[in-house]
Amino acid sequence: MIVVIKPVSSQAKIDDLIGDLADRHVEAYLRPWRGGRVIILNSNDEGLKQWLEQAECVERVIPVHHSFQLASRAFGRESTIVDVNGVLVGGNDVAVIAGPCAIESEQQLLDVATSVKKAGACMLRGGAFKPRSSPYSFQGLGIEGLKILKRIGSKVGLPTVTEVMSPGDVGLVAEYADVLQVGARNVQNFPLLKEVGELEKPVLLKRGMSTTVEELLLSAEYILQGGNSRVILCERGIRTFERASRNTLDLTAIPVCKELSHLPIIVDPSHATGYRRFVLPLARASIAAGADGLILEVHNCPDKALCDGPQSITPEDFSQLMGDLTQIVKVIGKGIQRVSG
Amino acid sequence: MIVVIKPVSSQAKIDDLIGDLADRHVEAYLRPWRGGRVIILNSNDEGLKQWLEQAECVERVIPVHHSFQLASRAFGRESTIVDVNGVLVGGNDVAVIAGPCAIESEQQLLDVATSVKKAGACMLRGGAFKPRSSPYSFQGLGIEGLKILKRIGSKVGLPTVTEVMSPGDVGLVAEYADVLQVGARNVQNFPLLKEVGELEKPVLLKRGMSTTVEELLLSAEYILQGGNSRVILCERGIRTFERASRNTLDLTAIPVCKELSHLPIIVDPSHATGYRRFVLPLARASIAAGADGLILEVHNCPDKALCDGPQSITPEDFSQLMGDLTQIVKVIGKGIQRVSG
Amino acid sequence: MIVVIKPVSSQAKIDDLIGDLADRHVEAYLRPWRGGRVIILNSNDEGLKQWLEQAECVERVIPVHHSFQLASRAFGRESTIVDVNGVLVGGNDVAVIAGPCAIESEQQLLDVATSVKKAGACMLRGGAFKPRSSPYSFQGLGIEGLKILKRIGSKVGLPTVTEVMSPGDVGLVAEYADVLQVGARNVQNFPLLKEVGELEKPVLLKRGMSTTVEELLLSAEYILQGGNSRVILCERGIRTFERASRNTLDLTAIPVCKELSHLPIIVDPSHATGYRRFVLPLARASIAAGADGLILEVHNCPDKALCDGPQSITPEDFSQLMGDLTQIVKVIGKGIQRVSG
Amino acid sequence: MIVVIKPVSSQAKIDDLIGDLADRHVEAYLRPWRGGRVIILNSNDEGLKQWLEQAECVERVIPVHHSFQLASRAFGRESTIVDVNGVLVGGNDVAVIAGPCAIESEQQLLDVATSVKKAGACMLRGGAFKPRSSPYSFQGLGIEGLKILKRIGSKVGLPTVTEVMSPGDVGLVAEYADVLQVGARNVQNFPLLKEVGELEKPVLLKRGMSTTVEELLLSAEYILQGGNSRVILCERGIRTFERASRNTLDLTAIPVCKELSHLPIIVDPSHATGYRRFVLPLARASIAAGADGLILEVHNCPDKALCDGPQSITPEDFSQLMGDLTQIVKVIGKGIQRVSG
């Protein structure tokens, strides 16, 4: 259960409470939470709850029957809206993030960014550090890519998202990007999760190829309990026996996450399907299933892409998709998130 | 490749051709196809093709690079529309099939059938023979269930679909139902597939829990090559490591099937998700992804259902869903299939 | 729980008991079991148990906390030994079944049978009805194959095992073979399971590609509750994302089955791995893990096999394997089952 | 393909060659390899090969048809033997590594280490940094654990292995342990792989829950191409739909790895099965399948373990297992690796 501490509480009172819990052999984790503080307990004991509710510094006590406590819907009755420089993810409007898999050059990114902004994207994606199965594949432009991303994002007026792969790079990447992405392969890279949990920046957390929804929420919890509550979940397909698509997109994860957690969830149909001709139908389906947004790979010349060309759609495809989405969101009472300017 | 025989060809000419193929050590399968005949060859040899094109009884020769030849898009450029007593599946309108998991009584089926028809369903489902993991679970009403289904379908004016589990029951079930369903557990029950391939009735073929799309189409091919071209495919979730839902609905299978085959494909979000609160979002997503229809479990009192209550939606949920779908289909340029009367 | 009826009980007394259970709204399944009778209840209620223990015709009541009641270890404390014409499966000796995937001709089967018998096999396998993904693949010799199997089995002095795919063929196959195999694709073909449950012959039940151990035991239960207790389970690999082998052999299923059930379990490393060079190490591993036997595909000329050649080992490989096994079984205190004569 | 450079080659000659390759638009990766140097090319062009074979500084050119080039069997015809302070992994003797999941205290580790050494273990395992799904689970003793591990390893005379989770910790962990383990969750943590690739210490690389054998070998390649050729692979179960065991141990991976690679492979049946009663049969099976060793969780009081108690075996179980293994290895012509002293 989660113990919400009264804002005005003195440190001494809190220390006393922690001490009392230790005397009762209850593991207690004091953590910052949205300007205040909470204590997380590995227990939902009713007697303990009643005792805590009498404590002077306690505002209220919330029983949580999942290990992902801060991420749970029981704790966060209101859905979290993540604000990325004014672009909202998780609110009433669907947020569409687009851009190339890898940043290849200033011109390439400028072309794609200009196209996707025009078509209605509200955020720009682009990889500078690329996780590749083979050491002999293109590994990304690194810091040079980060600089390009920042310049182009600023030029076209879109907030940016890019992947960080190592705890040691978190500070660097945070200097250049507006949202830090933790990729599917790092979903249980706990030192990395802890590091981005210290940030004041939003984190896009992708589900791993064999991660259950419960584990995804536990990984989100690693970030939340560090004090960073600005987590956006991302479904991107899981690994199954089927080979007609690169992965199997699990859209049921959307209503499941909505039920279990207050965090927003978006979908990456590009990595999920692996082939551009399947991206549009699955993008439409994702929004119809209730996703808070999409992250899409768009390339102005997919056949020449240095990375994941086969799954990148063209700016023309993207534009058509935005038209479709504008109509679908109405059915479920939503709109499309636009970036001002 | 597939050799289409000229309609007027004499049996002698065809026999000669088959004989010539045998002399060339080419396996040849002569099969009925939509009033005419085709020969299916396990070869796409260019020389052979040219030679065949010269033969008197040959209309044309179509190279097919998949083992599911009759089911392939290469063979059937035009999408197949399956006509079930005037209700069309696979055309421009989305077909929604609804009804209880199991037929429990005349009154129960009448109540559900009346509700779903009113809300816009165009076909009635209901199980009489139920495949259950445990021999000590309710196995269905059997022939009594079939009779109820026929009476109620006729009374409310909806064509009916029900499962057949054994080759020996095919004739019996075909007497009572308009569409025969081959369930997920029987997707590679080849004697059953061959038996329904002899029918003049539509077959609803469900994907198995661990069946690839390619294998599903090969199973369809077993039916098609028996002379029955009225096959409706059905995605109903595959088995993965994730346990938040009963199965993992693979919506990518929809555009994959559309690309590889001319057969219509519908989706069963009830069995896929296993929980009624996930059925509506996934039903919407299925249609947005391009499915030709849905098959849904609806029960007037899900908590008392003898089978699969937790995944059955209420008539009220169903009615709400039909409203949503009416709007979503417009986005993709479709309508909703209605039953006349 | 399972109610064991006293052997001498009159039908009237049993009918009374069943009637009393009905009055108490308890589902009760009266079934034949090894010459006697049992009643299976979907309940482990302690009060009910005590009441039943007072009933005149009740010998004892055994609580079972799995749905596979007759198959459970709780019911069968002693491991079942299946006797196939004197060849024992499930006892102290490991039984090795070998033969070609498909019966192709009298000579082919004679050659393989002679070789494998000489090397120490105690049973002959060979397919007459072959379940093939494609309708254009070799489907087996059918009844002609059954006749060959019977003649060769008799000639070389080995009991035989062959697959049955359809309830309607069970009687026919039982005339010719000593053990009826239910293949992986039919593991939940319930009408077929019920049909072989009526037999007096042993059944080899293969696990399906996506069947859990629990479901496998429930499928066995379908056979057992029909009165046939002579079931041999078979692990043959499950379907996963890994493609280096045809399936993923799940050897943990062996100790799991031994813990949950009294039925013997053997392993098919040929279908599991799909490549002959992996068959020997996995065969050795299976026995080291405690399997009661093996079923192996052996072909005198694998490259010309009409079915599954790549996974068939040669008689020479087989002979080497038998030598290895002879030593491994000693480590776990077992021997090799030999056929007399 | 891999170009092996003559040991005496001048840097200028090598630079010329690299320059020529660049002129031909061939990607070339110059890497240290066992005291010499190699160039790895993303090409197996026959003309290129012939041209390279004429170059003065080239010793030989080896075509490799897998992306994991240095790890491939085509390159390393002789199996690699990894020397850990005199303990050999990958040679004729099977190496058994044992110890607790987590280091809990000096006394706990001493007790376990003493027991397992006495029973025949040749290396001591113990976790100081623990990757846990939940942030509220025991995370390991950290650096204090490393110190205990080093002291106890030295005291009982066993080399040690422990996990490293972050690139920033590699130097620290390498100070204290003899083998660095990269865990399943980090199998595609490429910055970590690159970091341990710079080390002069052996690396134990565990397969991920959804990693194919090919991807595992590509991850090994990341380490090898950094100059560290002392990689030990470890199969520890993959994630499937089956829940009777924690993971599904894929023993076929052993002969697959032996065929594709020259690196040694060991098995972790503790994490694979998740229950101690399944560990012994699977450990025996692993060795019978040809594994080069085992890594096992042993705890003197499993019920009180702070981590993974249910899968830890007792010292008594371990001792019995070593007895079994001593016999099994003889069957396949191997012995048990002992530590001197």
PDB file of C-alpha atoms in Angstrom, chain C residues 168-265:
ATOM      1  CA  GLY C 168     -14.434 -43.235 -37.937  1.00  0.00           C
ATOM      2  CA  ASP C 169     -11.065 -44.926 -38.524  1.00  0.00           C
ATOM      3  CA  VAL C 170     -10.468 -46.048 -34.945  1.00  0.00           C
ATOM      4  CA  GLY C 171     -11.987 -49.496 -35.397  1.00  0.00           C
ATOM      5  CA  LEU C 172     -10.063 -50.078 -38.592  1.00  0.00           C
ATOM      6  CA  VAL C 173      -6.708 -49.002 -37.215  1.00  0.00           C
ATOM      7  CA  ALA C 174      -7.249 -51.021 -34.050  1.00  0.00           C
ATOM      8  CA  GLU C 175      -7.587 -54.148 -36.172  1.00  0.00           C
ATOM      9  CA  TYR C 176      -4.100 -53.717 -37.549  1.00  0.00           C
ATOM     10  CA  ALA C 177      -1.970 -51.967 -34.925  1.00  0.00           C
ATOM     11  CA  ASP C 178      -1.062 -52.711 -31.319  1.00  0.00           C
ATOM     12  CA  VAL C 179      -0.900 -49.086 -30.179  1.00  0.00           C
ATOM     13  CA  LEU C 180      -2.983 -46.229 -31.607  1.00  0.00           C
ATOM     14  CA  GLN C 181      -1.276 -42.893 -31.796  1.00  0.00           C
ATOM     15  CA  VAL C 182      -3.216 -39.649 -31.411  1.00  0.00           C
ATOM     16  CA  GLY C 183      -1.006 -37.022 -33.027  1.00  0.00           C
ATOM     17  CA  ALA C 184      -0.083 -33.544 -31.861  1.00  0.00           C
ATOM     18  CA  ARG C 185      -2.665 -31.875 -34.109  1.00  0.00           C
ATOM     19  CA  ASN C 186      -5.435 -34.015 -32.610  1.00  0.00           C
ATOM     20  CA  VAL C 187      -4.552 -33.622 -28.951  1.00  0.00           C
ATOM     21  CA  GLN C 188      -7.791 -31.714 -28.438  1.00  0.00           C
ATOM     22  CA  ASN C 189      -9.848 -33.615 -31.001  1.00  0.00           C
ATOM     23  CA  PHE C 190     -12.291 -34.647 -28.325  1.00  0.00           C
ATOM     24  CA  PRO C 191     -14.486 -36.953 -30.423  1.00  0.00           C
ATOM     25  CA  LEU C 192     -11.340 -38.886 -31.364  1.00  0.00           C
ATOM     26  CA  LEU C 193     -10.184 -39.039 -27.733  1.00  0.00           C
ATOM     27  CA  LYS C 194     -13.592 -40.329 -26.667  1.00  0.00           C
ATOM     28  CA  GLU C 195     -13.473 -42.962 -29.400  1.00  0.00           C
ATOM     29  CA  VAL C 196     -10.059 -44.348 -28.411  1.00  0.00           C
ATOM     30  CA  GLY C 197     -11.244 -44.186 -24.813  1.00  0.00           C
ATOM     31  CA  GLU C 198     -13.674 -46.998 -25.690  1.00  0.00           C
ATOM     32  CA  LEU C 199     -10.860 -49.248 -26.904  1.00  0.00           C
ATOM     33  CA  GLU C 200      -9.105 -52.086 -25.168  1.00  0.00           C
ATOM     34  CA  LYS C 201      -5.851 -51.025 -26.808  1.00  0.00           C
ATOM     35  CA  PRO C 202      -3.027 -48.777 -25.645  1.00  0.00           C
ATOM     36  CA  VAL C 203      -3.020 -45.188 -26.883  1.00  0.00           C
ATOM     37  CA  LEU C 204       0.044 -43.041 -27.501  1.00  0.00           C
ATOM     38  CA  LEU C 205      -1.075 -39.441 -26.921  1.00  0.00           C
ATOM     39  CA  LYS C 206       1.181 -36.739 -28.270  1.00  0.00           C
ATOM     40  CA  ARG C 207       1.317 -33.278 -26.786  1.00  0.00           C
ATOM     41  CA  GLY C 208       0.193 -30.528 -29.157  1.00  0.00           C
ATOM     42  CA  MET C 209       2.384 -27.703 -30.378  1.00  0.00           C
ATOM     43  CA  SER C 210       0.750 -25.267 -28.003  1.00  0.00           C
ATOM     44  CA  THR C 211      -0.683 -27.585 -25.407  1.00  0.00           C
ATOM     45  CA  THR C 212       0.240 -27.070 -21.776  1.00  0.00           C
ATOM     46  CA  VAL C 213       1.093 -30.101 -19.673  1.00  0.00           C
ATOM     47  CA  GLU C 214      -2.161 -29.540 -17.823  1.00  0.00           C
ATOM     48  CA  GLU C 215      -4.133 -29.651 -21.085  1.00  0.00           C
ATOM     49  CA  LEU C 216      -2.257 -32.765 -22.182  1.00  0.00           C
ATOM     50  CA  LEU C 217      -3.325 -34.474 -18.976  1.00  0.00           C
ATOM     51  CA  LEU C 218      -6.916 -33.287 -19.501  1.00  0.00           C
ATOM     52  CA  SER C 219      -6.815 -34.844 -22.966  1.00  0.00           C
ATOM     53  CA  ALA C 220      -5.526 -38.052 -21.394  1.00  0.00           C
ATOM     54  CA  GLU C 221      -8.433 -37.792 -18.963  1.00  0.00           C
ATOM     55  CA  TYR C 222     -10.864 -37.909 -21.914  1.00  0.00           C
ATOM     56  CA  ILE C 223      -9.421 -41.313 -22.773  1.00  0.00           C
ATOM     57  CA  LEU C 224      -9.212 -42.597 -19.210  1.00  0.00           C
ATOM     58  CA  GLN C 225     -12.785 -41.679 -18.320  1.00  0.00           C
ATOM     59  CA  GLY C 226     -13.982 -43.716 -21.276  1.00  0.00           C
ATOM     60  CA  GLY C 227     -12.572 -46.771 -19.538  1.00  0.00           C
ATOM     61  CA  ASN C 228      -9.222 -47.068 -21.292  1.00  0.00           C
ATOM     62  CA  SER C 229      -6.441 -46.594 -18.786  1.00  0.00           C
ATOM     63  CA  ARG C 230      -3.631 -47.608 -21.099  1.00  0.00           C
ATOM     64  CA  VAL C 231      -2.373 -44.181 -22.098  1.00  0.00           C
ATOM     65  CA  ILE C 232       1.241 -43.344 -22.907  1.00  0.00           C
ATOM     66  CA  LEU C 233       2.013 -39.611 -23.015  1.00  0.00           C
ATOM     67  CA  CYS C 234       4.511 -38.234 -25.503  1.00  0.00           C
ATOM     68  CA  GLU C 235       6.452 -34.958 -25.405  1.00  0.00           C
ATOM     69  CA  ARG C 236       7.361 -33.890 -28.946  1.00  0.00           C
ATOM     70  CA  GLY C 237       8.311 -30.262 -28.722  1.00  0.00           C
ATOM     71  CA  ILE C 238       6.268 -27.102 -28.488  1.00  0.00           C
ATOM     72  CA  ARG C 239       6.075 -24.132 -30.800  1.00  0.00           C
ATOM     73  CA  THR C 240       8.147 -21.107 -29.820  1.00  0.00           C
ATOM     74  CA  PHE C 241       9.861 -18.188 -31.534  1.00  0.00           C
ATOM     75  CA  GLU C 242      13.086 -20.209 -32.011  1.00  0.00           C
ATOM     76  CA  ARG C 243      13.609 -21.505 -35.541  1.00  0.00           C
ATOM     77  CA  ALA C 244      16.972 -23.269 -35.288  1.00  0.00           C
ATOM     78  CA  SER C 245      14.939 -26.379 -34.501  1.00  0.00           C
ATOM     79  CA  ARG C 246      11.510 -27.353 -35.827  1.00  0.00           C
ATOM     80  CA  ASN C 247      10.010 -27.190 -32.355  1.00  0.00           C
ATOM     81  CA  THR C 248      11.400 -26.603 -28.877  1.00  0.00           C
ATOM     82  CA  LEU C 249      11.679 -29.858 -26.967  1.00  0.00           C
ATOM     83  CA  ASP C 250      10.376 -29.278 -23.444  1.00  0.00           C
ATOM     84  CA  LEU C 251      12.172 -31.880 -21.357  1.00  0.00           C
ATOM     85  CA  THR C 252      10.998 -30.253 -18.142  1.00  0.00           C
ATOM     86  CA  ALA C 253       7.623 -31.737 -19.049  1.00  0.00           C
ATOM     87  CA  ILE C 254       9.018 -35.136 -18.032  1.00  0.00           C
ATOM     88  CA  PRO C 255       9.507 -34.479 -14.304  1.00  0.00           C
ATOM     89  CA  VAL C 256       6.392 -32.291 -14.368  1.00  0.00           C
ATOM     90  CA  CYS C 257       4.282 -35.183 -15.726  1.00  0.00           C
ATOM     91  CA  LYS C 258       5.886 -37.607 -13.303  1.00  0.00           C
ATOM     92  CA  GLU C 259       4.864 -35.348 -10.457  1.00  0.00           C
ATOM     93  CA  LEU C 260       1.333 -34.629 -11.648  1.00  0.00           C
ATOM     94  CA  SER C 261       0.400 -37.984 -13.144  1.00  0.00           C
ATOM     95  CA  HIS C 262       0.929 -41.728 -12.904  1.00  0.00           C
ATOM     96  CA  LEU C 263       0.978 -42.186 -16.680  1.00  0.00           C
ATOM     97  CA  PRO C 264       4.191 -43.078 -18.504  1.00  0.00           C
ATOM     98  CA  ILE C 265       5.776 -40.421 -20.716  1.00  0.00           C
TER      99      ILE C 265
END
